[in-house]
């Protein structure tokens, strides 16, 4: 029986990949800082508490090794070096990077859009699009440093996955909450910037799980874009979420404005499209509207009776109020 070892295994990607691998007959080990998690009696699934920063911790946890080592939480070159050090114990390595590593011809990126201007990317962005240089300056430069370290120093096959706006259950950065909370709160009209026509590429956890499974059989290193086959607009995202919840509200597109917009700011609101082409050899899992319902239903249950900021800490860390309903009403009055 093949064995997969997943670092950061209790997050949204870990859950989706574990489910997929178990269904394919794999044995799966989830490693995370969580002291204990419920495993629902899965005989081929186990969890271990692991602090990857402890010297030799990953090697010790791997024991007899694994056919596939997936790292969901590799953020810099030091994290990658830990994987290089244990490569003799695994068959192949798969690491989660990000589509934010891409830059436009002027060197502009998503990370520095507020200070340098929003990047003008080709539509769609392919895996061959230039990236930022590796370094420690930003999230994206650290991700590139992680990628380069693995690709330059591993003697076994390495697959780098570059998703964009990830969605699925167990997400601490569930962008869908922008619409879900408003609908739960009974909002009848929801203003959105840029006419609601922004397209910020979405990537389902199901698509990521497919890519991870495919990486296990690769014999050469590769870099793969993981993206839904169609990048929905903000209006289409809102409509898909409403359909999943069985409720209806008016999504009101606001006139174009500068960047960042002053009102109707959603987690997908951008002035120019950021559309990523999925790699050609990646099996399509479906469009956003068919794949988002599990994320919506998880959000509703996970936040029931709980402060949403505790359930979604990454979303709560946004530098502006996502749920300023007074500002919503003010923006709606400007378009009536």
mmCIF file of C-alpha atoms in Angstrom:
data_model
loop_
_atom_site.group_PDB
_atom_site.id
_atom_site.type_symbol
_atom_site.label_atom_id
_atom_site.label_comp_id
_atom_site.label_asym_id
_atom_site.label_seq_id
_atom_site.Cartn_x
_atom_site.Cartn_y
_atom_site.Cartn_z
ATOM 1 C CA UNK A 1 0.000 0.000 0.000
ATOM 2 C CA UNK A 2 1.405 3.389 -1.001
ATOM 3 C CA UNK A 3 2.056 5.892 1.772
ATOM 4 C CA UNK A 4 1.578 9.674 1.623
ATOM 5 C CA UNK A 5 2.953 12.028 4.269
ATOM 6 C CA UNK A 6 1.287 15.467 4.363
ATOM 7 C CA UNK A 7 2.886 18.398 6.161
ATOM 8 C CA UNK A 8 0.190 20.847 7.220
ATOM 9 C CA UNK A 9 -2.225 17.995 6.747
ATOM 10 C CA UNK A 10 -5.117 19.332 8.842
ATOM 11 C CA UNK A 11 -5.777 22.395 6.647
ATOM 12 C CA UNK A 12 -8.069 22.696 3.652
ATOM 13 C CA UNK A 13 -5.595 21.213 1.153
ATOM 14 C CA UNK A 14 -4.596 18.409 3.496
ATOM 15 C CA UNK A 15 -8.211 17.384 4.043
ATOM 16 C CA UNK A 16 -9.005 17.317 0.320
ATOM 17 C CA UNK A 17 -5.840 15.457 -0.658
ATOM 18 C CA UNK A 18 -6.210 12.905 2.143
ATOM 19 C CA UNK A 19 -9.783 12.138 1.091
ATOM 20 C CA UNK A 20 -8.685 11.637 -2.508
ATOM 21 C CA UNK A 21 -5.702 9.445 -1.630
ATOM 22 C CA UNK A 22 -7.688 7.293 0.795
ATOM 23 C CA UNK A 23 -10.291 6.717 -1.904
ATOM 24 C CA UNK A 24 -7.470 5.515 -4.155
ATOM 25 C CA UNK A 25 -6.248 2.996 -1.573
ATOM 26 C CA UNK A 26 -3.359 4.962 -0.070
ATOM 27 C CA UNK A 27 -2.215 5.055 3.534
ATOM 28 C CA UNK A 28 -2.025 8.679 4.695
ATOM 29 C CA UNK A 29 -0.197 10.396 7.553
ATOM 30 C CA UNK A 30 -1.281 13.925 8.456
ATOM 31 C CA UNK A 31 1.364 15.982 10.254
ATOM 32 C CA UNK A 32 0.548 19.306 11.886
ATOM 33 C CA UNK A 33 1.032 21.302 15.064
ATOM 34 C CA UNK A 34 -2.461 20.269 16.189
ATOM 35 C CA UNK A 35 -2.061 18.046 19.272
ATOM 36 C CA UNK A 36 -4.912 15.727 18.269
ATOM 37 C CA UNK A 37 -7.666 15.581 15.663
ATOM 38 C CA UNK A 38 -10.630 13.267 15.129
ATOM 39 C CA UNK A 39 -10.011 10.793 12.314
ATOM 40 C CA UNK A 40 -13.505 9.273 12.044
ATOM 41 C CA UNK A 41 -12.168 5.737 12.425
ATOM 42 C CA UNK A 42 -10.311 5.723 9.098
ATOM 43 C CA UNK A 43 -8.017 2.663 9.333
ATOM 44 C CA UNK A 44 -5.480 3.980 6.800
ATOM 45 C CA UNK A 45 -5.334 7.501 8.193
ATOM 46 C CA UNK A 46 -3.262 8.698 11.121
ATOM 47 C CA UNK A 47 -2.274 12.058 12.562
ATOM 48 C CA UNK A 48 0.932 13.035 14.311
ATOM 49 C CA UNK A 49 1.776 16.282 16.096
ATOM 50 C CA UNK A 50 4.849 17.823 14.502
ATOM 51 C CA UNK A 51 6.801 21.046 14.864
ATOM 52 C CA UNK A 52 8.796 21.193 11.646
ATOM 53 C CA UNK A 53 11.138 23.776 13.152
ATOM 54 C CA UNK A 54 12.555 21.181 15.568
ATOM 55 C CA UNK A 55 15.829 19.748 14.171
ATOM 56 C CA UNK A 56 15.308 16.298 12.661
ATOM 57 C CA UNK A 57 11.554 16.336 13.358
ATOM 58 C CA UNK A 58 10.467 15.555 9.801
ATOM 59 C CA UNK A 59 12.973 12.727 9.367
ATOM 60 C CA UNK A 60 11.884 11.192 12.664
ATOM 61 C CA UNK A 61 8.193 11.476 11.762
ATOM 62 C CA UNK A 62 8.748 9.903 8.342
ATOM 63 C CA UNK A 63 10.083 6.738 9.925
ATOM 64 C CA UNK A 64 10.362 4.173 7.133
ATOM 65 C CA UNK A 65 9.597 6.869 4.568
ATOM 66 C CA UNK A 66 6.798 7.681 2.162
ATOM 67 C CA UNK A 67 6.062 7.323 -1.520
ATOM 68 C CA UNK A 68 4.754 10.900 -1.613
ATOM 69 C CA UNK A 69 5.661 13.846 0.615
ATOM 70 C CA UNK A 70 3.247 16.769 0.224
ATOM 71 C CA UNK A 71 4.171 20.051 1.888
ATOM 72 C CA UNK A 72 1.209 22.426 2.194
ATOM 73 C CA UNK A 73 3.112 24.883 4.387
ATOM 74 C CA UNK A 74 6.478 25.407 2.685
ATOM 75 C CA UNK A 75 6.901 29.176 2.616
ATOM 76 C CA UNK A 76 10.608 29.820 2.129
ATOM 77 C CA UNK A 77 13.980 28.343 1.277
ATOM 78 C CA UNK A 78 14.552 27.083 4.828
ATOM 79 C CA UNK A 79 11.348 25.039 4.649
ATOM 80 C CA UNK A 80 12.464 23.613 1.323
ATOM 81 C CA UNK A 81 15.858 22.685 2.749
ATOM 82 C CA UNK A 82 14.082 20.491 5.297
ATOM 83 C CA UNK A 83 12.539 18.539 2.422
ATOM 84 C CA UNK A 84 15.854 18.300 0.572
ATOM 85 C CA UNK A 85 17.370 16.778 3.696
ATOM 86 C CA UNK A 86 14.838 13.913 3.780
ATOM 87 C CA UNK A 87 14.596 13.213 0.044
ATOM 88 C CA UNK A 88 16.292 9.842 0.405
ATOM 89 C CA UNK A 89 13.279 8.673 2.437
ATOM 90 C CA UNK A 90 10.587 9.587 -0.104
ATOM 91 C CA UNK A 91 9.704 8.762 -3.673
ATOM 92 C CA UNK A 92 8.526 12.171 -4.813
ATOM 93 C CA UNK A 93 7.931 15.617 -3.334
ATOM 94 C CA UNK A 94 4.988 17.915 -4.035
ATOM 95 C CA UNK A 95 4.949 21.477 -2.661
ATOM 96 C CA UNK A 96 2.236 24.130 -2.683
ATOM 97 C CA UNK A 97 3.394 27.472 -4.057
ATOM 98 C CA UNK A 98 1.196 30.292 -5.373
ATOM 99 C CA UNK A 99 0.208 32.033 -8.600
ATOM 100 C CA UNK A 100 1.177 35.276 -6.862
ATOM 101 C CA UNK A 101 4.782 34.575 -7.889
ATOM 102 C CA UNK A 102 4.091 35.825 -11.435
ATOM 103 C CA UNK A 103 5.158 39.314 -12.515
ATOM 104 C CA UNK A 104 4.245 41.450 -15.508
ATOM 105 C CA UNK A 105 6.682 42.942 -18.023
ATOM 106 C CA UNK A 106 7.205 45.954 -15.766
ATOM 107 C CA UNK A 107 8.025 43.743 -12.785
ATOM 108 C CA UNK A 108 4.747 44.457 -10.978
ATOM 109 C CA UNK A 109 3.186 41.788 -8.770
ATOM 110 C CA UNK A 110 0.097 41.183 -6.653
ATOM 111 C CA UNK A 111 2.125 41.594 -3.460
ATOM 112 C CA UNK A 112 3.119 45.174 -4.231
ATOM 113 C CA UNK A 113 0.078 46.300 -6.213
ATOM 114 C CA UNK A 114 -0.914 48.982 -3.689
ATOM 115 C CA UNK A 115 2.460 50.711 -3.923
ATOM 116 C CA UNK A 116 3.588 49.920 -7.487
ATOM 117 C CA UNK A 117 0.305 49.674 -9.387
ATOM 118 C CA UNK A 118 -1.699 46.607 -10.316
ATOM 119 C CA UNK A 119 0.124 44.229 -12.690
ATOM 120 C CA UNK A 120 -1.001 43.954 -16.313
ATOM 121 C CA UNK A 121 -0.830 40.244 -16.939
ATOM 122 C CA UNK A 122 -1.517 38.349 -20.154
ATOM 123 C CA UNK A 123 -4.887 36.597 -20.282
ATOM 124 C CA UNK A 124 -4.424 33.824 -19.451
ATOM 125 C CA UNK A 125 -1.196 33.524 -17.474
ATOM 126 C CA UNK A 126 0.679 30.351 -18.385
ATOM 127 C CA UNK A 127 3.228 28.467 -16.292
ATOM 128 C CA UNK A 128 5.994 30.004 -18.426
ATOM 129 C CA UNK A 129 5.162 33.569 -17.310
ATOM 130 C CA UNK A 130 8.202 35.161 -15.601
ATOM 131 C CA UNK A 131 8.226 35.192 -11.817
ATOM 132 C CA UNK A 132 9.736 37.474 -9.230
ATOM 133 C CA UNK A 133 13.294 36.802 -8.155
ATOM 134 C CA UNK A 134 13.812 34.614 -5.082
ATOM 135 C CA UNK A 135 14.409 36.425 -1.817
ATOM 136 C CA UNK A 136 13.019 37.328 1.586
ATOM 137 C CA UNK A 137 11.223 40.573 0.764
ATOM 138 C CA UNK A 138 7.646 39.381 0.157
ATOM 139 C CA UNK A 139 5.408 36.332 0.346
ATOM 140 C CA UNK A 140 5.955 35.709 -3.374
ATOM 141 C CA UNK A 141 9.738 36.106 -3.359
ATOM 142 C CA UNK A 142 9.892 33.628 -0.467
ATOM 143 C CA UNK A 143 7.692 31.182 -2.382
ATOM 144 C CA UNK A 144 10.012 31.432 -5.404
ATOM 145 C CA UNK A 145 13.004 30.820 -3.135
ATOM 146 C CA UNK A 146 11.236 27.692 -1.870
ATOM 147 C CA UNK A 147 10.565 26.532 -5.442
ATOM 148 C CA UNK A 148 14.149 27.103 -6.605
ATOM 149 C CA UNK A 149 15.670 25.333 -3.604
ATOM 150 C CA UNK A 150 13.612 22.213 -4.240
ATOM 151 C CA UNK A 151 14.115 22.192 -8.002
ATOM 152 C CA UNK A 152 17.862 22.889 -7.774
ATOM 153 C CA UNK A 153 18.781 20.518 -4.951
ATOM 154 C CA UNK A 154 16.433 17.523 -5.066
ATOM 155 C CA UNK A 155 17.542 14.441 -6.963
ATOM 156 C CA UNK A 156 14.023 12.964 -6.911
ATOM 157 C CA UNK A 157 10.984 14.224 -8.864
ATOM 158 C CA UNK A 158 9.546 17.464 -7.490
ATOM 159 C CA UNK A 159 6.176 18.953 -8.444
ATOM 160 C CA UNK A 160 5.496 22.601 -7.668
ATOM 161 C CA UNK A 161 1.803 23.523 -7.645
ATOM 162 C CA UNK A 162 0.750 27.149 -8.166
ATOM 163 C CA UNK A 163 -2.915 27.677 -7.249
ATOM 164 C CA UNK A 164 -4.614 31.062 -7.046
ATOM 165 C CA UNK A 165 -7.632 31.989 -4.854
ATOM 166 C CA UNK A 166 -8.153 28.607 -3.192
ATOM 167 C CA UNK A 167 -11.601 27.594 -2.011
ATOM 168 C CA UNK A 168 -13.012 24.572 -0.228
ATOM 169 C CA UNK A 169 -13.981 23.403 3.259
ATOM 170 C CA UNK A 170 -11.657 24.026 6.240
ATOM 171 C CA UNK A 171 -10.267 27.251 4.761
ATOM 172 C CA UNK A 172 -9.133 29.946 7.226
ATOM 173 C CA UNK A 173 -9.136 32.409 4.329
ATOM 174 C CA UNK A 174 -12.583 31.590 2.944
ATOM 175 C CA UNK A 175 -13.279 34.503 0.600
ATOM 176 C CA UNK A 176 -16.796 33.178 0.074
ATOM 177 C CA UNK A 177 -17.668 34.477 3.552
ATOM 178 C CA UNK A 178 -18.011 37.959 1.993
ATOM 179 C CA UNK A 179 -21.250 36.822 0.376
ATOM 180 C CA UNK A 180 -22.268 34.066 2.814
ATOM 181 C CA UNK A 181 -22.319 36.362 5.854
ATOM 182 C CA UNK A 182 -24.249 39.075 4.031
ATOM 183 C CA UNK A 183 -26.840 36.547 2.917
ATOM 184 C CA UNK A 184 -27.100 35.063 6.410
ATOM 185 C CA UNK A 185 -27.572 38.599 7.734
ATOM 186 C CA UNK A 186 -30.459 39.146 5.317
ATOM 187 C CA UNK A 187 -28.807 41.759 3.117
ATOM 188 C CA UNK A 188 -31.040 42.320 0.094
ATOM 189 C CA UNK A 189 -28.553 44.304 -2.003
ATOM 190 C CA UNK A 190 -24.789 43.767 -2.114
ATOM 191 C CA UNK A 191 -22.608 46.438 -3.783
ATOM 192 C CA UNK A 192 -19.433 45.221 -5.491
ATOM 193 C CA UNK A 193 -16.590 47.223 -6.991
ATOM 194 C CA UNK A 194 -15.628 47.438 -10.669
ATOM 195 C CA UNK A 195 -19.146 46.633 -11.816
ATOM 196 C CA UNK A 196 -18.758 43.149 -10.333
ATOM 197 C CA UNK A 197 -16.733 42.165 -13.408
ATOM 198 C CA UNK A 198 -13.369 41.563 -11.701
ATOM 199 C CA UNK A 199 -11.872 38.178 -12.490
ATOM 200 C CA UNK A 200 -9.405 36.874 -9.914
ATOM 201 C CA UNK A 201 -8.572 33.244 -10.724
ATOM 202 C CA UNK A 202 -10.104 30.611 -8.471
ATOM 203 C CA UNK A 203 -8.604 27.201 -7.654
ATOM 204 C CA UNK A 204 -10.638 24.427 -6.050
ATOM 205 C CA UNK A 205 -9.182 22.083 -3.456
ATOM 206 C CA UNK A 206 -10.541 19.272 -5.622
ATOM 207 C CA UNK A 207 -8.324 20.445 -8.479
ATOM 208 C CA UNK A 208 -5.339 20.642 -6.155
ATOM 209 C CA UNK A 209 -6.037 17.104 -4.929
ATOM 210 C CA UNK A 210 -6.107 15.877 -8.538
ATOM 211 C CA UNK A 211 -2.766 17.559 -9.200
ATOM 212 C CA UNK A 212 -1.188 16.069 -6.075
ATOM 213 C CA UNK A 213 -2.342 12.584 -7.015
ATOM 214 C CA UNK A 214 -0.935 13.042 -10.527
ATOM 215 C CA UNK A 215 2.392 14.215 -9.086
ATOM 216 C CA UNK A 216 2.895 10.871 -7.353
ATOM 217 C CA UNK A 217 3.509 9.135 -10.670
ATOM 218 C CA UNK A 218 5.775 11.752 -12.266
ATOM 219 C CA UNK A 219 9.316 10.795 -13.121
ATOM 220 C CA UNK A 220 10.618 14.329 -13.722
ATOM 221 C CA UNK A 221 10.299 17.630 -11.902
ATOM 222 C CA UNK A 222 7.686 20.094 -13.102
ATOM 223 C CA UNK A 223 5.813 23.291 -12.251
ATOM 224 C CA UNK A 224 2.029 23.240 -12.647
ATOM 225 C CA UNK A 225 -0.649 25.911 -12.591
ATOM 226 C CA UNK A 226 -3.712 24.689 -10.698
ATOM 227 C CA UNK A 227 -6.770 26.690 -11.759
ATOM 228 C CA UNK A 228 -10.450 26.259 -12.439
ATOM 229 C CA UNK A 229 -11.138 25.940 -16.171
ATOM 230 C CA UNK A 230 -13.013 29.279 -16.134
ATOM 231 C CA UNK A 231 -12.249 32.290 -13.923
ATOM 232 C CA UNK A 232 -15.656 33.570 -12.729
ATOM 233 C CA UNK A 233 -16.484 37.233 -12.277
ATOM 234 C CA UNK A 234 -17.413 38.544 -8.830
ATOM 235 C CA UNK A 235 -21.061 38.605 -9.903
ATOM 236 C CA UNK A 236 -20.840 34.967 -11.003
ATOM 237 C CA UNK A 237 -19.205 34.054 -7.693
ATOM 238 C CA UNK A 238 -22.006 35.742 -5.766
ATOM 239 C CA UNK A 239 -24.682 34.048 -7.864
ATOM 240 C CA UNK A 240 -23.060 30.623 -7.358
ATOM 241 C CA UNK A 241 -23.007 31.146 -3.590
ATOM 242 C CA UNK A 242 -26.635 32.280 -3.550
ATOM 243 C CA UNK A 243 -27.617 29.215 -5.533
ATOM 244 C CA UNK A 244 -25.773 26.971 -3.051
ATOM 245 C CA UNK A 245 -27.601 28.633 -0.148
ATOM 246 C CA UNK A 246 -31.008 28.746 -1.832
ATOM 247 C CA UNK A 247 -31.384 32.495 -1.255
ATOM 248 C CA UNK A 248 -31.426 35.534 -3.505
ATOM 249 C CA UNK A 249 -30.165 39.096 -3.261
ATOM 250 C CA UNK A 250 -29.324 41.820 -5.751
ATOM 251 C CA UNK A 251 -25.646 42.142 -6.617
ATOM 252 C CA UNK A 252 -25.124 45.776 -7.561
ATOM 253 C CA UNK A 253 -22.078 46.615 -9.641
ATOM 254 C CA UNK A 254 -20.524 49.964 -8.734
ATOM 255 C CA UNK A 255 -18.917 52.246 -11.340
ATOM 256 C CA UNK A 256 -15.241 51.805 -12.125
ATOM 257 C CA UNK A 257 -12.844 53.620 -9.813
ATOM 258 C CA UNK A 258 -9.184 53.636 -8.905
ATOM 259 C CA UNK A 259 -7.221 51.014 -7.032
ATOM 260 C CA UNK A 260 -7.948 50.163 -4.342
ATOM 261 C CA UNK A 261 -11.665 50.870 -4.728
ATOM 262 C CA UNK A 262 -13.425 52.970 -2.108
ATOM 263 C CA UNK A 263 -16.569 50.825 -1.797
ATOM 264 C CA UNK A 264 -17.846 47.345 -2.576
ATOM 265 C CA UNK A 265 -14.433 45.818 -1.968
ATOM 266 C CA UNK A 266 -14.633 42.034 -2.159
ATOM 267 C CA UNK A 267 -11.724 39.592 -1.719
ATOM 268 C CA UNK A 268 -11.722 39.205 -5.524
ATOM 269 C CA UNK A 269 -11.984 42.912 -6.459
ATOM 270 C CA UNK A 270 -9.166 43.848 -8.831
ATOM 271 C CA UNK A 271 -9.019 46.472 -11.609
ATOM 272 C CA UNK A 272 -7.480 44.177 -14.225
ATOM 273 C CA UNK A 273 -7.976 40.453 -14.804
ATOM 274 C CA UNK A 274 -5.716 37.930 -13.106
ATOM 275 C CA UNK A 275 -6.628 34.786 -15.041
ATOM 276 C CA UNK A 276 -4.405 31.718 -14.838
ATOM 277 C CA UNK A 277 -4.372 28.948 -17.438
ATOM 278 C CA UNK A 278 -4.468 25.471 -15.883
ATOM 279 C CA UNK A 279 -1.590 23.314 -17.040
ATOM 280 C CA UNK A 280 -2.525 21.245 -20.093
ATOM 281 C CA UNK A 281 -2.037 17.862 -18.434
ATOM 282 C CA UNK A 282 -4.218 18.700 -15.432
ATOM 283 C CA UNK A 283 -7.565 16.941 -15.252
ATOM 284 C CA UNK A 284 -10.468 19.406 -15.021
ATOM 285 C CA UNK A 285 -12.670 18.951 -11.977
ATOM 286 C CA UNK A 286 -15.427 21.343 -12.997
ATOM 287 C CA UNK A 287 -16.382 24.984 -12.831
ATOM 288 C CA UNK A 288 -16.614 27.158 -9.748
ATOM 289 C CA UNK A 289 -20.403 27.024 -9.489
ATOM 290 C CA UNK A 290 -20.379 23.215 -9.338
ATOM 291 C CA UNK A 291 -17.530 22.966 -6.819
ATOM 292 C CA UNK A 292 -18.194 25.789 -4.343
ATOM 293 C CA UNK A 293 -21.279 24.355 -2.496
ATOM 294 C CA UNK A 294 -19.234 22.211 -0.032
ATOM 295 C CA UNK A 295 -17.222 25.310 0.917
ATOM 296 C CA UNK A 296 -20.414 27.309 1.454
ATOM 297 C CA UNK A 297 -22.056 24.615 3.572
ATOM 298 C CA UNK A 298 -18.894 24.186 5.660
ATOM 299 C CA UNK A 299 -18.759 27.939 6.284
ATOM 300 C CA UNK A 300 -22.332 28.022 7.530
ATOM 301 C CA UNK A 301 -21.764 25.140 9.948
ATOM 302 C CA UNK A 302 -18.275 26.173 11.093
ATOM 303 C CA UNK A 303 -19.378 29.693 12.038
ATOM 304 C CA UNK A 304 -22.647 28.674 13.684
ATOM 305 C CA UNK A 305 -22.489 30.051 17.223
ATOM 306 C CA UNK A 306 -18.798 30.927 16.811
ATOM 307 C CA UNK A 307 -17.103 34.301 16.220
ATOM 308 C CA UNK A 308 -16.280 34.180 12.541
ATOM 309 C CA UNK A 309 -12.953 35.878 13.201
ATOM 310 C CA UNK A 310 -11.813 32.813 15.164
ATOM 311 C CA UNK A 311 -12.902 30.418 12.418
ATOM 312 C CA UNK A 312 -11.428 32.537 9.598
ATOM 313 C CA UNK A 313 -8.362 34.263 11.065
ATOM 314 C CA UNK A 314 -6.711 34.922 7.705
ATOM 315 C CA UNK A 315 -9.830 36.685 6.431
ATOM 316 C CA UNK A 316 -10.186 38.611 9.683
ATOM 317 C CA UNK A 317 -6.654 39.959 9.178
ATOM 318 C CA UNK A 318 -7.695 41.994 6.114
ATOM 319 C CA UNK A 319 -6.660 45.673 6.565
ATOM 320 C CA UNK A 320 -10.241 46.898 6.055
ATOM 321 C CA UNK A 321 -13.717 46.039 7.306
ATOM 322 C CA UNK A 322 -15.254 43.468 4.980
ATOM 323 C CA UNK A 323 -18.663 43.922 6.604
ATOM 324 C CA UNK A 324 -19.223 47.670 6.886
ATOM 325 C CA UNK A 325 -22.932 47.684 6.108
ATOM 326 C CA UNK A 326 -23.157 51.461 6.618
ATOM 327 C CA UNK A 327 -20.653 51.854 3.790
ATOM 328 C CA UNK A 328 -22.690 49.359 1.738
ATOM 329 C CA UNK A 329 -25.813 51.504 2.138
ATOM 330 C CA UNK A 330 -23.900 54.646 1.251
ATOM 331 C CA UNK A 331 -22.520 53.019 -1.911
ATOM 332 C CA UNK A 332 -25.945 51.729 -2.925
ATOM 333 C CA UNK A 333 -27.401 55.238 -2.690
ATOM 334 C CA UNK A 334 -24.878 56.439 -5.276
ATOM 335 C CA UNK A 335 -26.230 54.106 -7.962
ATOM 336 C CA UNK A 336 -29.959 54.545 -7.389
#
